Tab-separated table of C-alpha atoms in Angstrom:
chain	number	residue	atom	x	y	z
F	6	UNK	CA	0.033	0.023	0.085
F	7	UNK	CA	1.474	3.406	-0.958
F	8	UNK	CA	2.194	5.837	1.798
F	9	UNK	CA	-0.459	8.683	1.656
F	10	UNK	CA	1.078	12.261	1.555
F	11	UNK	CA	-1.109	15.372	1.616
F	12	UNK	CA	0.499	18.413	-0.091
F	13	UNK	CA	-0.848	21.970	0.379
F	14	UNK	CA	0.128	24.383	-2.409
F	15	UNK	CA	-0.215	28.141	-1.637
F	16	UNK	CA	-2.386	30.369	-3.832
F	17	UNK	CA	0.389	33.047	-4.092
F	18	UNK	CA	2.805	30.401	-5.407
F	19	UNK	CA	0.357	30.112	-8.479
F	20	UNK	CA	0.694	33.854	-9.231
F	21	UNK	CA	3.848	34.930	-10.934
F	22	UNK	CA	5.580	38.066	-10.074
F	23	UNK	CA	5.946	41.367	-12.078
F	24	UNK	CA	2.305	41.530	-12.951
F	25	UNK	CA	2.222	38.149	-14.722
F	26	UNK	CA	-1.179	37.187	-13.172
F	27	UNK	CA	-3.228	36.165	-16.335
F	28	UNK	CA	-4.806	32.733	-16.442
F	29	UNK	CA	-2.176	31.636	-18.935
F	30	UNK	CA	0.481	32.862	-16.491
F	31	UNK	CA	-1.112	30.925	-13.732
F	32	UNK	CA	-1.234	27.723	-15.750
F	33	UNK	CA	2.491	28.023	-16.406
F	34	UNK	CA	3.206	28.277	-12.648
F	35	UNK	CA	0.785	25.344	-12.042
F	36	UNK	CA	2.785	23.286	-14.562
F	37	UNK	CA	5.956	23.932	-12.794
F	38	UNK	CA	4.483	22.856	-9.606
F	39	UNK	CA	3.110	19.876	-11.187
F	40	UNK	CA	6.527	18.536	-11.994
F	41	UNK	CA	7.399	18.520	-8.419
F	42	UNK	CA	4.316	16.750	-7.280
F	43	UNK	CA	4.808	14.260	-10.168
F	44	UNK	CA	8.354	13.504	-8.669
F	45	UNK	CA	6.676	12.250	-5.374
F	46	UNK	CA	4.193	10.119	-7.291
F	47	UNK	CA	7.084	8.616	-9.228
F	48	UNK	CA	8.858	7.918	-5.920
F	49	UNK	CA	5.836	5.678	-5.195
F	50	UNK	CA	3.689	7.921	-2.884
F	51	UNK	CA	-0.067	8.335	-3.007
F	52	UNK	CA	-0.727	12.041	-3.110
F	53	UNK	CA	-3.511	14.356	-2.341
F	54	UNK	CA	-3.090	17.965	-3.498
F	55	UNK	CA	-4.720	20.908	-1.900
F	56	UNK	CA	-4.319	24.507	-2.800
F	57	UNK	CA	-4.902	28.141	-1.770
F	58	UNK	CA	-6.919	30.736	-3.781
F	59	UNK	CA	-6.482	33.924	-2.067
F	60	UNK	CA	-5.293	36.046	-4.870
F	61	UNK	CA	-7.636	34.320	-7.345
F	62	UNK	CA	-10.701	35.078	-5.177
F	63	UNK	CA	-9.619	38.679	-5.036
F	64	UNK	CA	-9.505	38.774	-8.861
F	65	UNK	CA	-12.907	37.072	-9.103
F	66	UNK	CA	-14.542	39.492	-6.691
F	67	UNK	CA	-13.150	42.433	-8.486
F	68	UNK	CA	-14.494	41.151	-11.729
F	69	UNK	CA	-17.899	40.843	-10.118
F	70	UNK	CA	-17.720	44.254	-8.885
F	71	UNK	CA	-16.742	45.822	-12.202
F	72	UNK	CA	-19.523	43.748	-13.953
F	73	UNK	CA	-22.007	45.194	-11.394
F	74	UNK	CA	-20.739	48.862	-11.755
F	75	UNK	CA	-20.470	49.034	-15.594
F	76	UNK	CA	-23.313	46.575	-16.712
F	77	UNK	CA	-25.610	46.226	-13.661
F	78	UNK	CA	-25.043	42.309	-13.581
F	79	UNK	CA	-25.733	40.616	-10.243
F	80	UNK	CA	-22.807	40.375	-7.837
F	81	UNK	CA	-21.261	37.035	-7.179
F	82	UNK	CA	-21.382	35.996	-3.379
F	83	UNK	CA	-18.077	35.252	-1.805
F	84	UNK	CA	-19.088	31.634	-1.060
F	85	UNK	CA	-19.739	31.165	-4.842
F	86	UNK	CA	-16.517	32.881	-5.731
F	87	UNK	CA	-14.714	30.390	-3.407
F	88	UNK	CA	-16.327	27.497	-5.403
F	89	UNK	CA	-15.561	28.845	-8.677
F	90	UNK	CA	-11.857	29.379	-8.074
F	91	UNK	CA	-11.648	25.920	-6.505
F	92	UNK	CA	-12.952	24.527	-9.602
F	93	UNK	CA	-10.908	26.644	-11.913
F	94	UNK	CA	-7.599	26.088	-10.102
F	95	UNK	CA	-8.371	22.414	-9.695
F	96	UNK	CA	-8.996	21.995	-13.341
F	97	UNK	CA	-5.446	23.521	-14.119
F	98	UNK	CA	-3.620	21.377	-11.657
F	99	UNK	CA	-5.583	18.402	-12.879
F	100	UNK	CA	-4.586	18.928	-16.528
F	101	UNK	CA	-1.073	19.676	-15.711
F	102	UNK	CA	-0.569	16.584	-13.729
F	103	UNK	CA	-2.462	14.512	-16.368
F	104	UNK	CA	-0.029	15.750	-19.045
F	105	UNK	CA	3.065	15.393	-16.772
F	106	UNK	CA	2.132	11.825	-15.983
F	107	UNK	CA	1.653	10.997	-19.673
F	108	UNK	CA	5.090	12.620	-20.506
F	109	UNK	CA	6.673	10.319	-17.885
F	110	UNK	CA	4.924	7.274	-18.777
F	111	UNK	CA	3.103	7.031	-15.488
F	112	UNK	CA	-0.272	5.137	-15.356
F	113	UNK	CA	-1.887	7.614	-13.060
F	114	UNK	CA	-5.316	9.375	-13.193
F	115	UNK	CA	-6.257	12.629	-11.602
F	116	UNK	CA	-9.588	13.868	-10.274
F	117	UNK	CA	-10.746	17.211	-8.639
F	118	UNK	CA	-13.391	17.073	-5.925
F	119	UNK	CA	-15.205	20.364	-5.249
F	120	UNK	CA	-15.155	20.100	-1.514
F	121	UNK	CA	-17.425	21.576	1.034
F	122	UNK	CA	-16.001	22.110	4.594
F	123	UNK	CA	-18.233	22.360	7.551
F	124	UNK	CA	-17.884	25.155	9.949
F	125	UNK	CA	-19.763	25.781	13.142
F	126	UNK	CA	-22.362	28.694	12.907
F	127	UNK	CA	-21.288	29.538	16.621
F	128	UNK	CA	-17.614	30.060	15.568
F	129	UNK	CA	-16.709	33.285	17.204
F	130	UNK	CA	-15.039	34.376	13.854
F	131	UNK	CA	-18.533	35.113	12.662
F	132	UNK	CA	-18.799	37.793	15.413
F	133	UNK	CA	-15.434	39.180	14.699
F	134	UNK	CA	-14.531	39.005	10.963
F	135	UNK	CA	-10.870	39.657	10.384
F	136	UNK	CA	-9.920	38.139	7.124
F	137	UNK	CA	-9.286	40.775	4.343
F	138	UNK	CA	-10.587	39.780	0.842
F	139	UNK	CA	-10.887	41.573	-2.479
F	140	UNK	CA	-9.644	45.000	-3.602
F	141	UNK	CA	-8.703	48.348	-1.956
F	142	UNK	CA	-11.255	50.904	-1.901
F	143	UNK	CA	-11.695	54.567	-0.851
F	144	UNK	CA	-13.693	55.487	2.190
F	145	UNK	CA	-16.380	56.855	-0.137
F	146	UNK	CA	-16.451	53.698	-2.314
F	147	UNK	CA	-16.732	51.367	0.884
F	148	UNK	CA	-19.486	53.516	2.198
F	149	UNK	CA	-21.411	53.257	-1.104
F	150	UNK	CA	-20.964	49.448	-1.119
F	151	UNK	CA	-22.266	49.245	2.352
F	152	UNK	CA	-25.541	50.963	1.348
F	153	UNK	CA	-26.242	47.935	-0.970
F	154	UNK	CA	-24.784	45.295	1.473
F	155	UNK	CA	-25.386	46.723	4.992
F	156	UNK	CA	-23.985	43.498	6.587
F	157	UNK	CA	-20.521	43.860	4.724
F	158	UNK	CA	-17.679	45.175	7.047
F	159	UNK	CA	-14.742	47.360	5.747
F	160	UNK	CA	-11.568	48.231	7.699
F	161	UNK	CA	-8.583	50.446	6.813
F	162	UNK	CA	-5.709	48.359	5.700
F	163	UNK	CA	-2.095	49.579	6.065
F	164	UNK	CA	-2.796	53.101	4.863
F	165	UNK	CA	-3.508	51.599	1.285
F	166	UNK	CA	-7.322	52.080	1.612
F	167	UNK	CA	-10.360	50.125	2.767
F	168	UNK	CA	-11.050	46.445	2.272
F	169	UNK	CA	-13.752	44.151	3.083
F	170	UNK	CA	-13.234	41.725	5.993
F	171	UNK	CA	-15.027	38.363	6.331
F	172	UNK	CA	-15.054	35.623	8.966
F	173	UNK	CA	-12.389	32.789	8.982
F	174	UNK	CA	-13.974	29.970	10.906
F	175	UNK	CA	-12.169	26.882	11.792
F	176	UNK	CA	-13.093	23.819	9.853
F	177	UNK	CA	-14.793	20.985	11.665
F	178	UNK	CA	-15.571	18.350	9.001
F	179	UNK	CA	-14.681	17.598	5.494
F	180	UNK	CA	-18.158	16.802	3.794
F	181	UNK	CA	-16.713	14.912	0.835
F	182	UNK	CA	-13.977	13.000	2.746
F	183	UNK	CA	-15.449	9.563	1.784
F	184	UNK	CA	-15.607	10.478	-1.972
F	185	UNK	CA	-12.003	11.511	-1.710
F	186	UNK	CA	-11.069	8.325	0.005
F	187	UNK	CA	-12.705	6.064	-2.601
F	188	UNK	CA	-10.682	7.987	-5.256
F	189	UNK	CA	-7.473	7.363	-3.506
F	190	UNK	CA	-8.268	3.708	-3.000
F	191	UNK	CA	-8.917	3.464	-6.771
F	192	UNK	CA	-5.396	4.787	-7.413
F	193	UNK	CA	-6.222	8.507	-8.207
F	194	UNK	CA	-4.279	11.544	-7.432
F	195	UNK	CA	-6.891	13.770	-5.803
F	196	UNK	CA	-7.236	17.544	-5.763
F	197	UNK	CA	-9.471	18.610	-3.048
F	198	UNK	CA	-10.204	21.246	-0.427
F	199	UNK	CA	-9.153	24.025	-2.704
F	200	UNK	CA	-8.988	27.427	-0.960
F	201	UNK	CA	-9.834	25.828	2.295
F	202	UNK	CA	-13.042	24.396	0.924
F	203	UNK	CA	-16.401	25.917	0.231
F	204	UNK	CA	-17.647	26.914	3.803
F	205	UNK	CA	-21.026	25.400	4.867
F	206	UNK	CA	-22.932	25.114	8.044
F	207	UNK	CA	-25.374	22.176	8.888
F	208	UNK	CA	-28.864	23.187	9.707
F	209	UNK	CA	-31.139	21.525	12.188
F	210	UNK	CA	-32.425	19.127	9.526
F	211	UNK	CA	-28.884	18.094	8.648
F	212	UNK	CA	-28.733	19.895	5.338
F	213	UNK	CA	-25.886	22.251	4.337
F	214	UNK	CA	-25.970	25.841	3.501
F	215	UNK	CA	-23.099	28.028	2.280
F	216	UNK	CA	-21.824	30.960	4.056
F	217	UNK	CA	-19.697	33.891	3.032
F	218	UNK	CA	-16.402	33.164	4.816
F	219	UNK	CA	-12.895	32.019	4.140
F	220	UNK	CA	-11.400	28.988	5.678
F	221	UNK	CA	-7.655	28.895	6.113
F	222	UNK	CA	-6.493	26.359	3.663
F	223	UNK	CA	-3.697	24.966	5.943
F	224	UNK	CA	-6.174	24.200	8.766
F	225	UNK	CA	-8.528	22.614	6.197
F	226	UNK	CA	-5.722	20.556	4.733
F	227	UNK	CA	-4.575	19.489	8.201
F	228	UNK	CA	-8.165	18.271	9.077
F	229	UNK	CA	-8.193	16.437	5.676
F	230	UNK	CA	-5.005	14.760	6.566
F	231	UNK	CA	-6.338	13.814	9.799
F	232	UNK	CA	-9.596	12.300	8.554
F	233	UNK	CA	-7.719	10.440	5.805
F	234	UNK	CA	-5.338	9.009	8.211
F	235	UNK	CA	-2.440	10.319	6.140
F	236	UNK	CA	1.137	9.786	7.644
F	237	UNK	CA	2.681	12.929	6.117
F	238	UNK	CA	1.427	16.478	5.662
F	239	UNK	CA	3.409	18.732	3.426
F	240	UNK	CA	2.777	22.484	3.465
F	241	UNK	CA	4.530	24.542	0.857
F	242	UNK	CA	5.581	28.155	1.347
F	243	UNK	CA	8.070	30.626	-0.054
F	244	UNK	CA	11.049	29.153	1.846
F	245	UNK	CA	12.884	25.913	1.742
F	246	UNK	CA	13.105	25.780	5.574
F	247	UNK	CA	11.338	27.510	8.500
F	248	UNK	CA	13.570	29.877	10.462
F	249	UNK	CA	13.742	31.184	13.946
F	250	UNK	CA	15.084	34.722	14.531
F	251	UNK	CA	13.958	35.306	11.038
F	252	UNK	CA	15.714	38.389	9.533
F	253	UNK	CA	18.324	38.658	12.499
F	254	UNK	CA	22.091	38.048	12.544
F	255	UNK	CA	21.339	34.921	14.505
F	256	UNK	CA	18.714	33.435	12.070
F	257	UNK	CA	18.784	29.642	12.158
F	258	UNK	CA	17.037	27.303	9.826
F	259	UNK	CA	15.178	24.379	11.361
F	260	UNK	CA	15.676	21.023	9.907
F	261	UNK	CA	14.164	18.418	12.356
F	262	UNK	CA	12.145	19.237	15.392
F	263	UNK	CA	9.533	17.746	17.672
F	264	UNK	CA	6.060	18.922	18.558
F	265	UNK	CA	7.317	20.145	22.000
F	266	UNK	CA	10.152	22.158	20.588
F	267	UNK	CA	7.796	23.640	18.107
F	268	UNK	CA	5.504	24.742	20.812
F	269	UNK	CA	8.291	26.364	22.663
F	270	UNK	CA	9.209	28.300	19.480
F	271	UNK	CA	5.526	29.512	19.182
F	272	UNK	CA	5.628	30.650	22.939
F	273	UNK	CA	8.734	32.770	21.958
F	274	UNK	CA	7.029	34.529	19.097
F	275	UNK	CA	9.366	33.133	16.324
F	276	UNK	CA	6.448	32.822	13.783
F	277	UNK	CA	4.773	35.759	12.259
F	278	UNK	CA	0.828	35.741	12.751
F	279	UNK	CA	0.065	36.522	9.118
F	280	UNK	CA	2.263	34.022	7.466
F	281	UNK	CA	4.248	31.202	9.134
F	282	UNK	CA	2.219	30.923	12.488
F	283	UNK	CA	-1.151	29.468	10.921
F	284	UNK	CA	1.105	26.818	9.054
F	285	UNK	CA	2.772	26.055	12.344
F	286	UNK	CA	-0.544	25.769	14.078
F	287	UNK	CA	-1.990	23.579	11.389
F	288	UNK	CA	1.071	21.345	11.707
F	289	UNK	CA	0.587	20.965	15.405
F	290	UNK	CA	-3.212	20.096	15.030
F	291	UNK	CA	-2.292	17.350	12.586
F	292	UNK	CA	0.564	15.882	14.699
F	293	UNK	CA	-1.482	15.961	17.899
F	294	UNK	CA	-4.227	13.904	16.249
F	295	UNK	CA	-2.873	10.806	14.446
F	296	UNK	CA	-0.126	12.412	12.241
F	297	UNK	CA	3.428	11.303	12.123
F	298	UNK	CA	5.375	13.999	10.149
F	299	UNK	CA	4.762	17.473	8.835
F	300	UNK	CA	7.236	18.973	6.162
F	301	UNK	CA	7.250	22.639	5.473
F	302	UNK	CA	9.208	23.611	2.382
F	303	UNK	CA	8.992	25.328	-0.894
F	304	UNK	CA	7.502	23.552	-4.017
F	305	UNK	CA	10.800	23.251	-5.701
F	306	UNK	CA	12.210	21.085	-2.775
F	307	UNK	CA	9.321	18.573	-2.609
F	308	UNK	CA	11.184	15.680	-3.854
F	309	UNK	CA	14.247	16.186	-1.689
F	310	UNK	CA	11.869	17.051	1.229
F	311	UNK	CA	9.917	13.825	0.997
F	312	UNK	CA	13.422	12.007	1.172
F	313	UNK	CA	14.509	14.044	4.230
F	314	UNK	CA	17.015	16.164	2.235
F	315	UNK	CA	15.237	19.461	2.483
F	316	UNK	CA	12.669	21.195	4.295
F	317	UNK	CA	11.629	21.589	8.038
F	318	UNK	CA	10.452	18.311	9.379
F	319	UNK	CA	8.272	18.413	12.526
F	320	UNK	CA	7.735	15.120	14.290
F	321	UNK	CA	5.077	13.882	16.777
F	322	UNK	CA	7.763	12.710	19.084
F	323	UNK	CA	11.604	11.722	19.137
F	324	UNK	CA	12.538	8.521	17.352
F	325	UNK	CA	15.881	6.940	17.139
F	326	UNK	CA	16.381	8.214	13.580
F	327	UNK	CA	15.296	11.654	14.671
F	328	UNK	CA	17.485	11.620	17.794
F	329	UNK	CA	20.632	10.720	15.829
F	330	UNK	CA	19.900	13.570	13.328
F	331	UNK	CA	19.601	16.287	15.980
C-alpha cells in the first residue's frame, strides 16, 4: 500500500511576479509545480493535493464588482467565488498533472473534488470578521458598497485604503471525505479542499447551506490529512526551511524538530501571525491527532524534502532516527 501524503500548495505560489497574473501565467506556474508533485508520485507515494486561492478570489470578486458597476449584472457572493476558483484552479492542476504523468509514462489518473467544508455557525469568527478579501477602496467607495450590502464590514488596511473583511472560521468536517478516500483507493491523485473548501454550516435538518467566509487552507488541509489517516502532511511556502530569529544575525534554519520544541518556538514568538504561524498551528493540529510527520518547504524542494534532504520536518515525538539527526 502506497504511503499517503497530503500536499498543500499556496495560492500565491500560483501567481507569478511582475504583474504576470493572467490565467495563462497561472497555468504556467501550475505546470511547474506539477513537475514537483509528479516527482513524489514517481517515488511511489499516494498524493492528495490541496491549494490556496487568496489572490484568485480577489480577482474574481473584483471582476464581479466591475460587472456590477458597468453593466448592472448581479454580484457573485463570496461563497460562490470560493467554489468557482476551487474548480478553476483544480482544473488547471488536474490537467497539468495528467499531462506530466503522460510525459513520464506513469499510469496515473487525476480527479478534482469540489469540496465543502463544514464550520460551526457558533464560531466566534462570525462575530469578529478579520480576514481581508478583495480589492482596496476609498472610504467613499466602501460607504457606497455598504448601502447595498449593509452586513459587509470594511476596515482600513495599512494606509492603502479600505478592504472588506470576512469571517475565517475553523473547519470541523470535510463533507466529501468519503468520496476523496474512494478515489485514493482507486489509485487516483486527488485535488481537494481548494482554497480551504467551500464553507458550509449544517442546519437543524442536517442539510448544508453555504456561508460567506474564508477557511484557512492549511487548517482545512490538516483536518483532511487527519480524517484520511495520512502519515505525512506537506505545507509549501516561499522558503525551503522554517527559520527562527528570522531576518536577524542569529537566524537559524530548522531541519528536524518535535512538537514540544515547536510549541516552545511559538511561545517565544518566532513565527509571524500573518504568514508562518497558521502553518505551524495547522501542523501541530495534525501531529496531535494521528499524524506522524509534517514537512514545511518550498514547491521546488518537494522531492528532496520527502526524502529528508530538504525542508523543515516536525515530528510527533522523538524517534531513534530523529534523535541521531539532531
